Short mmCIF file of C-alpha atoms in Angstrom, two decimals:
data_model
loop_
_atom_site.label_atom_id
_atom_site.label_comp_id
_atom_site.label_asym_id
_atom_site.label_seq_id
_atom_site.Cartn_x
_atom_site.Cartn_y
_atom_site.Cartn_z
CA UNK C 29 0.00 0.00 0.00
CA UNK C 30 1.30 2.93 -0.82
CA UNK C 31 1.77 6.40 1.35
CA UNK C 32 1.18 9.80 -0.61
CA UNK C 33 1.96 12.68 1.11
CA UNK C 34 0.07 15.73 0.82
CA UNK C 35 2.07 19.20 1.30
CA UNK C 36 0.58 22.14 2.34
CA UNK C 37 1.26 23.16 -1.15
CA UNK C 38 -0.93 20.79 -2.19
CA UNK C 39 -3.69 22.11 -0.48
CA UNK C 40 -3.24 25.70 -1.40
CA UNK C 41 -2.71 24.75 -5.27
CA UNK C 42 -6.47 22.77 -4.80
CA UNK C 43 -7.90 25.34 -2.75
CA UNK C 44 -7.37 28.30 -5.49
CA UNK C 45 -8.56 25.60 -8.28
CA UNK C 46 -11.61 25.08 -5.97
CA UNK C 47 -12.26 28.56 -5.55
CA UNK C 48 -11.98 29.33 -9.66
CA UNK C 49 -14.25 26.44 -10.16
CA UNK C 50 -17.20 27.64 -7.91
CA UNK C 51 -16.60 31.61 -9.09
CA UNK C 52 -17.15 30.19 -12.30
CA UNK C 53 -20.65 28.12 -11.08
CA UNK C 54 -21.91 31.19 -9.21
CA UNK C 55 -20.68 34.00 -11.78
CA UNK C 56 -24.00 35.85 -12.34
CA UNK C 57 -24.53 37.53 -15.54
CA UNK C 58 -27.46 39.88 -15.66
CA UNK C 59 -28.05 38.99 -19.61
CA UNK C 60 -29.08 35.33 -18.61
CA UNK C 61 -32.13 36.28 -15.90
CA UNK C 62 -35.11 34.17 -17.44
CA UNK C 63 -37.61 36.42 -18.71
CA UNK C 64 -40.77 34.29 -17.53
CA UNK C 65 -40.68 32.98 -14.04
CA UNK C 66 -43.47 30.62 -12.42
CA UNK C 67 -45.44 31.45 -9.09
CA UNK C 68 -42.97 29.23 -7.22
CA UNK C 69 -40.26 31.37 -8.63
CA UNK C 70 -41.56 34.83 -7.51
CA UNK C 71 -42.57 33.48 -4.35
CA UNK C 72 -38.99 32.92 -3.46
CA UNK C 73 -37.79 36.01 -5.09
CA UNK C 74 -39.85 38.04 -2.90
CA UNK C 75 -40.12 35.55 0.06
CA UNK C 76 -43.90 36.27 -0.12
CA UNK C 77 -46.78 33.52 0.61
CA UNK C 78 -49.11 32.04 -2.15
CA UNK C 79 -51.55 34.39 -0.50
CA UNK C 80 -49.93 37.34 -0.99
CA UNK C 81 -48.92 36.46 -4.57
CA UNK C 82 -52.70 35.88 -4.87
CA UNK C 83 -53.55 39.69 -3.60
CA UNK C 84 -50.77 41.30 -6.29
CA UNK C 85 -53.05 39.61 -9.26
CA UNK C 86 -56.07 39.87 -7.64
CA UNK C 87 -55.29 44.08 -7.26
CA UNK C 88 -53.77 43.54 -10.68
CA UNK C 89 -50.51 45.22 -9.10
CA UNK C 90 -48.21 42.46 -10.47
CA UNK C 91 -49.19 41.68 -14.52
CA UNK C 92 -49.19 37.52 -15.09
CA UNK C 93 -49.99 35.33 -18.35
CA UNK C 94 -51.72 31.92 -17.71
CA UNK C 95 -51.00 29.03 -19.93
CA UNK C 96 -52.80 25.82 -19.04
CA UNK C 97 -53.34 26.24 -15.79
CA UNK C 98 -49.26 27.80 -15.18
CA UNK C 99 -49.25 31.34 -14.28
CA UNK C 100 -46.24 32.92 -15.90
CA UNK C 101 -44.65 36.05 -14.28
CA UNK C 102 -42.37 38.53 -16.47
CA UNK C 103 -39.27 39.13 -14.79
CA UNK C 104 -39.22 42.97 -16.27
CA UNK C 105 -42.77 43.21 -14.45
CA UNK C 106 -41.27 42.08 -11.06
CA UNK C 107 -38.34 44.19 -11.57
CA UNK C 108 -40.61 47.35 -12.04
CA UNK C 109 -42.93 46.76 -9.23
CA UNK C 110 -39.94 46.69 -7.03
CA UNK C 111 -38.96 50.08 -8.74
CA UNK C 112 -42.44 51.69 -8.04
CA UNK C 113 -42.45 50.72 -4.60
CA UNK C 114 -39.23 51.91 -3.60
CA UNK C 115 -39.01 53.70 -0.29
CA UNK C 116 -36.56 56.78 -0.32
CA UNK C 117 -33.72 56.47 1.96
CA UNK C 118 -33.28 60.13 2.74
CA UNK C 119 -32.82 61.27 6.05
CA UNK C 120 -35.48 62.89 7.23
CA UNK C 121 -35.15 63.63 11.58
CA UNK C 122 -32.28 65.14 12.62
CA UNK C 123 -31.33 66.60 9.14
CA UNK C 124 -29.37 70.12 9.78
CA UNK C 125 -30.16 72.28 7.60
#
């Protein structure tokens, strides 16, 4: 049976190939987004209940497509209801003016 020895070397030379491998898996490019996501989909997006998801369709505040029985979200749509409802961070108490 034979003994390898692994140098510390070793380890550091697999650690930065590791480390390439998974920046490569998680590298996010903004031109791949899907452009139609299911209700499962948005739900996790927006960590929001079937219920609520429900209420944005029902108050026709988020636009859907149903084919078949699917309900079919654009992703530009969820994008611009987050835009809309954005809350302005400006400082309002203790402002000097």
């Amino acid at each position: 049976m034979a003994i390898e020895v692994i140098t510390r070397e070793d380890l550091n030379e697999f650690r930065i190939l590791l480390l390439s491998d998974l920046k490569e898996l998680l590298k996010v490019n903004p031109g791949q987004t899907k452009q139609w996501l299911k209700s499962k989909e948005v739900r996790k997006l927006l960590n929001i209940s079937p219920g609520t998801l429900q209420t944005l369709r029902i108050n026709k505040t988020l636009s859907y497509t149903k084919i078949g029985g699917i309900i079919y979200y654009a992703y530009k749509d969820i994008e611009k209801l987050l835009d809309e409802n954005k809350v302005s961070s400006e400082r309002t108490l203790f402002n000097s003016k």
